[in-house]
Amino acid sequence: MSQATAAPEPAKTLIYGPVVTDRGLVEHGLLAVDGERIAYAGRADHFDEPGFGSLDPANIITLPAGHRIIPGLVDLHNHGGNGGDFPSGDEASARTAVEFLHRAGTTTLLASLVTAAPADLLKGIGVYAKMTAEGLLAGIHLEGPFLSHARCGAQNPEFLLDPDLELAAALIEAGLGAIATMTYAPELPGAADLVDLLTSYGVTPSVGHTDCDTATAAESLAQAREGLDSAGFDGVSGRPTVTHLFNGMPPMHHRSPGPVAACLKAAKAGDAAVELVADNTHLDPETVSMVFALVGAANILLVTDSMAAAGLADGQYTLGPSPVTVTDGVAILDTTGSIAGGTATLLDVVRRTVAAGVKLTDALRSATAVPAEVLGLTDEVGSLRRGLRADALVVDGGLELQRVMRAGVWLN
């Protein structure tokens, strides 16, 4: 009778090379890992930790010239990858996606669902609450169903609803604490009550798929900020987010600035964090660099909005029940021609953000520490710092992935 291969156990490991820490890039650096946790990250000549004196040589690694160590990446908006699709609610499919995404360098992520029938949402929530309890996911993002028909994008309009507090509470309670964020349109009837409900449960409201005006967006973001602050939940950042800024909302016009203006102002003030899908498809690189210059890396969340085709070739895929065609890496909904999520990994997004002119340390902050803060996980992930979970990537000078460590275990 065959036995399953046991998962590798974390061990003491020393990795010598440039390290990106909270203090920036340390050229002559060292990352010391003890089991699942980081024991040290900083200058190699400052390391003097007992217990690392007689390591197996295989666990002492010196990086080649040009390589560096960066934190594991954190993605708050992700629908799948490598053929796996979170909106389907299928556990085997989801596990395929999670394994791929972890190995691709996204060591912490939310499973994002799209608008669907309530029964299908409850099914998916049940699956991902279980996977969150296993530590494979950091929680669930509900992208809908309380979204604008006018700005539904790839969301199925058949299932869009005005805010229903009874349904919202049922979805949140089914998640057993795993629902982390919910995208909503603030102009819909009952949206203000929905924001109060979300914040009372410690769920971060995220403005998106909205056709609202500037004042409505500003008022809703302020309400969400106040609600999160007053709720006082451990693990809640205290500020709302904005789902894929610019996408799923009216374009900013000098006589009709719309929600974009309010979102940028709130982010600049530190009262919101805005998602950017910086994959060169959802946003032009100049737009990405402009937002970094305007609001700063501390108020930006780099996300992928990735779907099942991430990591795979062009072809036919699905986003939940909706057919999608991917051509030249661009996913398009067959029925409407809307962009249907992304095909890039988060490391791809970081690389393209740097290519747009953003400093590496800023791009990494928006893909690690800032999303970790939104999740309330700054004491667990999002940086290379003593005591945090040992999630780290080794990349070369072109930010191409070489190795991934998660919780002290090499995944590749």
Short mmCIF file of C-alpha atoms in Angstrom, two decimals, residues 55-381:
data_model
loop_
_atom_site.label_atom_id
_atom_site.label_comp_id
_atom_site.label_asym_id
_atom_site.label_seq_id
_atom_site.Cartn_x
_atom_site.Cartn_y
_atom_site.Cartn_z
CA LEU A 55 23.87 24.03 9.73
CA ASP A 56 23.70 21.49 6.96
CA PRO A 57 25.62 23.11 4.06
CA ALA A 58 22.52 22.61 1.92
CA ASN A 59 20.75 25.13 4.14
CA ILE A 60 23.39 27.85 3.67
CA ILE A 61 22.72 29.62 0.39
CA THR A 62 24.70 32.40 -1.24
CA LEU A 63 22.80 34.09 -4.06
CA PRO A 64 24.43 34.66 -7.44
CA ALA A 65 25.36 38.21 -8.37
CA GLY A 66 22.31 40.26 -9.34
CA HIS A 67 19.85 38.15 -7.37
CA ARG A 68 18.00 39.48 -4.34
CA ILE A 69 15.55 38.42 -1.64
CA ILE A 70 12.13 40.09 -1.49
CA PRO A 71 9.06 39.45 0.69
CA GLY A 72 6.36 37.04 -0.38
CA LEU A 73 3.65 38.93 -2.27
CA VAL A 74 0.09 39.60 -1.04
CA ASP A 75 -2.85 39.78 -3.50
CA LEU A 76 -6.26 41.04 -2.34
CA HIS A 77 -8.03 40.58 -5.69
CA ASN A 78 -7.54 37.24 -7.39
CA HIS A 79 -9.99 34.94 -9.20
CA GLY A 80 -7.62 32.04 -9.94
CA GLY A 81 -4.81 30.77 -12.15
CA ASN A 82 -3.36 27.74 -13.95
CA GLY A 83 -6.84 26.62 -14.93
CA GLY A 84 -8.20 26.95 -11.40
CA ASP A 85 -11.19 29.26 -10.94
CA PHE A 86 -12.34 30.59 -7.56
CA PRO A 87 -15.78 31.82 -8.76
CA SER A 88 -16.72 28.24 -9.71
CA GLY A 89 -16.74 27.26 -6.04
CA ASP A 90 -15.06 23.98 -6.98
CA GLU A 91 -12.58 22.92 -4.29
CA ALA A 92 -10.26 20.91 -6.56
CA SER A 93 -10.12 23.79 -9.03
CA ALA A 94 -9.39 26.26 -6.24
CA ARG A 95 -6.59 24.13 -4.84
CA THR A 96 -5.02 24.00 -8.31
CA ALA A 97 -5.09 27.79 -8.41
CA VAL A 98 -3.71 28.25 -4.90
CA GLU A 99 -0.82 25.86 -5.48
CA PHE A 100 0.12 27.68 -8.69
CA LEU A 101 -0.18 31.13 -7.14
CA HIS A 102 1.92 30.22 -4.12
CA ARG A 103 4.62 28.80 -6.38
CA ALA A 104 4.42 31.94 -8.52
CA GLY A 105 5.31 34.09 -5.52
CA THR A 106 1.91 35.16 -4.22
CA THR A 107 2.31 33.58 -0.80
CA THR A 108 -0.77 35.32 0.68
CA LEU A 109 -4.04 35.88 -1.17
CA LEU A 110 -7.77 36.29 -0.98
CA ALA A 111 -10.06 34.12 -3.10
CA SER A 112 -12.23 36.55 -5.07
CA LEU A 113 -15.75 35.55 -6.05
CA VAL A 114 -17.86 37.32 -8.68
CA THR A 115 -21.57 38.07 -8.73
CA ALA A 116 -23.62 34.87 -8.85
CA ALA A 117 -26.79 33.33 -7.51
CA PRO A 118 -26.88 33.39 -3.68
CA ALA A 119 -26.70 29.59 -3.51
CA ASP A 120 -23.53 29.59 -5.63
CA LEU A 121 -21.96 32.34 -3.50
CA LEU A 122 -22.73 30.38 -0.34
CA LYS A 123 -21.18 27.26 -1.85
CA GLY A 124 -17.97 29.09 -2.74
CA ILE A 125 -17.81 30.80 0.63
CA GLY A 126 -18.07 27.44 2.38
CA VAL A 127 -15.17 26.03 0.34
CA TYR A 128 -12.92 29.04 0.87
CA ALA A 129 -13.72 29.40 4.56
CA LYS A 130 -12.40 25.85 4.91
CA MET A 131 -9.26 26.66 2.92
CA THR A 132 -8.76 29.81 4.98
CA ALA A 133 -8.91 27.73 8.16
CA GLU A 134 -6.23 25.48 6.62
CA GLY A 135 -3.97 28.48 6.09
CA LEU A 136 -3.99 28.21 2.30
CA LEU A 137 -5.92 31.46 1.89
CA ALA A 138 -6.01 34.67 3.91
CA GLY A 139 -9.75 35.01 3.38
CA ILE A 140 -12.41 35.83 0.81
CA HIS A 141 -13.18 38.88 -1.33
CA LEU A 142 -16.78 39.21 -2.47
CA GLU A 143 -16.83 41.22 -5.70
CA GLY A 144 -20.57 41.78 -5.63
CA PRO A 145 -23.44 41.09 -5.89
CA PHE A 146 -24.36 44.70 -4.94
CA LEU A 147 -22.88 46.39 -8.02
CA SER A 148 -23.94 48.84 -10.76
CA HIS A 149 -25.61 47.52 -13.91
CA ALA A 150 -24.05 50.40 -15.82
CA ARG A 151 -20.51 49.45 -14.73
CA CYS A 152 -20.83 45.69 -14.31
CA GLY A 153 -17.85 44.86 -16.54
CA ALA A 154 -17.46 41.08 -16.61
CA GLN A 155 -20.01 40.62 -13.80
CA ASN A 156 -23.16 38.74 -14.86
CA PRO A 157 -25.96 41.35 -14.82
CA GLU A 158 -28.55 38.63 -14.24
CA PHE A 159 -27.44 38.32 -10.62
CA LEU A 160 -26.77 41.96 -9.72
CA LEU A 161 -28.83 43.18 -6.77
CA ASP A 162 -29.50 46.28 -4.77
CA PRO A 163 -28.06 45.90 -1.26
CA ASP A 164 -29.96 43.24 0.69
CA LEU A 165 -28.91 43.28 4.33
CA GLU A 166 -30.37 39.87 5.07
CA LEU A 167 -28.43 38.29 2.21
CA ALA A 168 -25.25 40.20 3.07
CA ALA A 169 -25.40 39.03 6.67
CA ALA A 170 -26.00 35.44 5.55
CA LEU A 171 -22.96 35.56 3.24
CA ILE A 172 -20.75 37.03 5.95
CA GLU A 173 -21.90 34.56 8.60
CA ALA A 174 -21.38 31.62 6.22
CA GLY A 175 -17.75 32.70 5.95
CA LEU A 176 -17.13 32.09 9.66
CA GLY A 177 -14.89 35.15 9.81
CA ALA A 178 -13.19 34.56 6.44
CA ILE A 179 -14.94 37.36 4.50
CA ALA A 180 -12.29 40.07 4.39
CA THR A 181 -13.58 42.56 1.79
CA MET A 182 -16.70 43.25 -0.26
CA THR A 183 -16.94 45.38 -3.41
CA TYR A 184 -20.13 47.48 -3.60
CA ALA A 185 -21.55 50.42 -5.59
CA PRO A 186 -22.29 53.29 -3.19
CA GLU A 187 -25.06 54.85 -5.33
CA LEU A 188 -27.39 51.87 -4.96
CA PRO A 189 -30.40 52.12 -2.63
CA GLY A 190 -29.45 50.78 0.77
CA ALA A 191 -25.68 51.10 0.21
CA ALA A 192 -25.20 53.23 3.34
CA ASP A 193 -26.87 50.56 5.47
CA LEU A 194 -24.73 47.92 3.78
CA VAL A 195 -21.54 49.81 4.70
CA ASP A 196 -22.68 49.95 8.33
CA LEU A 197 -23.38 46.20 8.27
CA LEU A 198 -20.00 45.37 6.75
CA THR A 199 -18.03 47.45 9.21
CA SER A 200 -20.01 46.03 12.13
CA TYR A 201 -18.73 42.59 11.10
CA GLY A 202 -15.18 43.82 10.53
CA VAL A 203 -15.46 43.41 6.74
CA THR A 204 -13.61 46.07 4.71
CA PRO A 205 -15.93 47.87 2.25
CA SER A 206 -14.43 48.40 -1.22
CA VAL A 207 -15.94 50.92 -3.63
CA GLY A 208 -16.11 49.54 -7.16
CA HIS A 209 -18.20 48.66 -10.21
CA THR A 210 -19.91 51.98 -9.62
CA ASP A 211 -21.45 54.74 -11.71
CA CYS A 212 -21.65 57.21 -8.82
CA ASP A 213 -20.65 60.86 -8.74
CA THR A 214 -17.78 62.37 -6.77
CA ALA A 215 -19.82 63.39 -3.72
CA THR A 216 -21.45 59.96 -3.35
CA ALA A 217 -18.09 58.18 -3.50
CA ALA A 218 -16.54 60.62 -1.01
CA GLU A 219 -19.42 60.27 1.45
CA SER A 220 -19.38 56.47 1.25
CA LEU A 221 -15.62 56.24 1.74
CA ALA A 222 -15.83 58.58 4.73
CA GLN A 223 -18.66 56.52 6.22
CA ALA A 224 -16.69 53.31 5.72
CA ARG A 225 -13.58 54.85 7.30
CA GLU A 226 -15.57 56.03 10.32
CA GLY A 227 -17.30 52.67 10.66
CA LEU A 228 -14.07 50.68 10.55
CA ASP A 229 -12.43 53.00 13.06
CA SER A 230 -15.33 52.81 15.49
CA ALA A 231 -15.81 49.04 15.14
CA GLY A 232 -12.38 48.48 16.68
CA PHE A 233 -11.90 44.95 15.38
CA ASP A 234 -8.45 43.45 15.70
CA GLY A 235 -7.13 42.73 12.23
CA VAL A 236 -9.03 45.51 10.45
CA SER A 237 -6.89 48.28 8.97
CA GLY A 238 -9.35 51.06 9.67
CA ARG A 239 -9.69 52.26 6.08
CA PRO A 240 -11.75 51.16 3.10
CA THR A 241 -10.36 50.16 -0.28
CA VAL A 242 -11.23 50.87 -3.91
CA THR A 243 -11.63 47.94 -6.30
CA HIS A 244 -9.43 48.28 -9.42
CA LEU A 245 -9.35 52.09 -9.61
CA PHE A 246 -10.40 53.44 -13.05
CA ASN A 247 -11.80 50.06 -14.14
CA GLY A 248 -15.50 49.46 -13.54
CA MET A 249 -16.25 53.19 -13.07
CA PRO A 250 -16.78 56.23 -15.28
CA PRO A 251 -13.63 57.85 -16.63
CA MET A 252 -12.54 61.05 -14.92
CA HIS A 253 -13.56 64.17 -16.87
CA HIS A 254 -12.66 67.75 -15.99
CA ARG A 255 -16.33 68.74 -15.79
CA SER A 256 -17.52 65.43 -14.33
CA PRO A 257 -14.74 63.94 -12.19
CA GLY A 258 -16.84 61.02 -10.93
CA PRO A 259 -15.69 58.55 -8.29
CA VAL A 260 -12.05 58.57 -9.43
CA ALA A 261 -11.47 62.06 -8.00
CA ALA A 262 -12.95 61.14 -4.62
CA CYS A 263 -10.95 57.90 -4.47
CA LEU A 264 -7.68 59.66 -5.26
CA LYS A 265 -8.34 62.37 -2.66
CA ALA A 266 -9.18 59.80 0.01
CA ALA A 267 -6.07 57.78 -0.83
CA LYS A 268 -3.84 60.86 -0.74
CA ALA A 269 -5.18 61.61 2.75
CA GLY A 270 -4.52 58.03 3.87
CA ASP A 271 -8.23 57.41 4.32
CA ALA A 272 -8.47 54.72 1.61
CA ALA A 273 -6.23 52.38 -0.34
CA VAL A 274 -6.75 52.05 -4.09
CA GLU A 275 -6.23 48.88 -6.11
CA LEU A 276 -4.26 49.13 -9.35
CA VAL A 277 -4.25 46.27 -11.86
CA ALA A 278 -0.87 47.33 -13.26
CA ASP A 279 -0.65 44.65 -15.94
CA ASN A 280 -0.43 47.01 -18.96
CA THR A 281 -3.91 45.86 -20.01
CA HIS A 282 -6.21 47.29 -17.35
CA LEU A 283 -4.07 50.44 -17.02
CA ASP A 284 -1.51 52.26 -19.11
CA PRO A 285 1.92 52.39 -17.42
CA GLU A 286 1.74 56.21 -17.34
CA THR A 287 -1.48 55.99 -15.35
CA VAL A 288 0.22 53.68 -12.85
CA SER A 289 3.21 55.94 -12.38
CA MET A 290 0.91 58.97 -12.06
CA VAL A 291 -1.09 57.39 -9.24
CA PHE A 292 2.09 56.42 -7.37
CA ALA A 293 3.31 60.01 -7.70
CA LEU A 294 -0.03 61.45 -6.56
CA VAL A 295 -1.00 59.28 -3.59
CA GLY A 296 2.16 57.36 -2.65
CA ALA A 297 2.94 53.66 -2.35
CA ALA A 298 1.51 53.47 1.18
CA ASN A 299 -1.98 54.07 -0.23
CA ILE A 300 -1.83 51.70 -3.22
CA LEU A 301 -2.65 48.01 -3.50
CA LEU A 302 -1.12 46.27 -6.49
CA VAL A 303 -3.45 43.43 -7.49
CA THR A 304 -3.81 41.01 -10.39
CA ASP A 305 -7.58 40.49 -10.79
CA SER A 306 -6.25 37.26 -12.30
CA MET A 307 -8.50 34.51 -13.64
CA ALA A 308 -8.03 30.89 -14.63
CA ALA A 309 -5.82 31.69 -17.64
CA ALA A 310 -3.03 33.19 -15.51
CA GLY A 311 0.09 31.13 -16.18
CA LEU A 312 -1.40 29.43 -19.24
CA ALA A 313 -1.51 29.98 -22.99
CA ASP A 314 -4.12 31.87 -25.00
CA GLY A 315 -7.39 30.04 -25.49
CA GLN A 316 -10.90 29.51 -24.14
CA TYR A 317 -11.56 29.80 -20.40
CA THR A 318 -14.32 30.72 -17.97
CA LEU A 319 -14.78 33.30 -15.24
CA GLY A 320 -17.31 31.55 -13.06
CA PRO A 321 -20.02 30.51 -15.55
CA SER A 322 -19.06 33.09 -18.21
CA PRO A 323 -17.01 32.09 -21.28
CA VAL A 324 -13.80 34.07 -21.82
CA THR A 325 -11.36 34.20 -24.73
CA VAL A 326 -7.70 35.03 -24.08
CA THR A 327 -5.75 36.49 -27.01
CA ASP A 328 -2.19 37.79 -26.63
CA GLY A 329 -2.62 37.47 -22.87
CA VAL A 330 -5.75 39.67 -22.75
CA ALA A 331 -8.90 38.04 -21.31
CA ILE A 332 -12.16 39.21 -22.93
CA LEU A 333 -15.70 38.21 -22.00
CA ASP A 334 -17.26 36.51 -25.02
CA THR A 335 -20.72 38.02 -24.55
CA THR A 336 -19.84 41.72 -24.14
CA GLY A 337 -16.18 42.23 -25.04
CA SER A 338 -15.36 43.52 -21.55
CA ILE A 339 -12.00 42.78 -19.95
CA ALA A 340 -12.58 39.62 -17.91
CA GLY A 341 -9.83 39.76 -15.32
CA GLY A 342 -6.08 39.49 -15.71
CA THR A 343 -3.62 36.83 -16.79
CA ALA A 344 -0.53 38.20 -15.02
CA THR A 345 0.87 37.01 -11.71
CA LEU A 346 1.50 39.56 -8.98
CA LEU A 347 5.25 39.37 -9.60
CA ASP A 348 4.51 40.21 -13.25
CA VAL A 349 2.52 43.22 -12.00
CA VAL A 350 5.41 44.33 -9.77
CA ARG A 351 7.84 43.99 -12.69
CA ARG A 352 5.60 46.07 -14.98
CA THR A 353 5.12 48.68 -12.26
CA VAL A 354 8.88 49.06 -11.93
CA ALA A 355 9.15 49.27 -15.72
CA ALA A 356 6.63 52.13 -15.56
CA GLY A 357 9.15 54.12 -13.53
CA VAL A 358 8.10 53.28 -9.97
CA LYS A 359 10.91 52.51 -7.51
CA LEU A 360 11.27 48.81 -6.70
CA THR A 361 10.87 49.42 -2.98
CA ASP A 362 7.63 51.34 -3.61
CA ALA A 363 6.21 48.71 -5.96
CA LEU A 364 7.03 45.99 -3.46
CA ARG A 365 5.47 47.94 -0.59
CA SER A 366 2.20 48.15 -2.52
CA ALA A 367 2.32 44.39 -3.20
CA THR A 368 3.31 43.32 0.32
CA ALA A 369 3.09 45.58 3.38
CA VAL A 370 0.07 47.66 2.31
CA PRO A 371 -2.22 44.71 1.49
CA ALA A 372 -1.00 42.97 4.66
CA GLU A 373 -2.12 46.05 6.59
CA VAL A 374 -5.58 45.96 4.99
CA LEU A 375 -5.88 42.33 6.10
CA GLY A 376 -4.64 43.15 9.60
CA LEU A 377 -1.70 40.78 9.10
CA THR A 378 1.26 43.13 9.55
CA ASP A 379 2.51 40.95 12.40
CA GLU A 380 2.38 37.88 10.18
CA VAL A 381 3.22 38.64 6.54
#
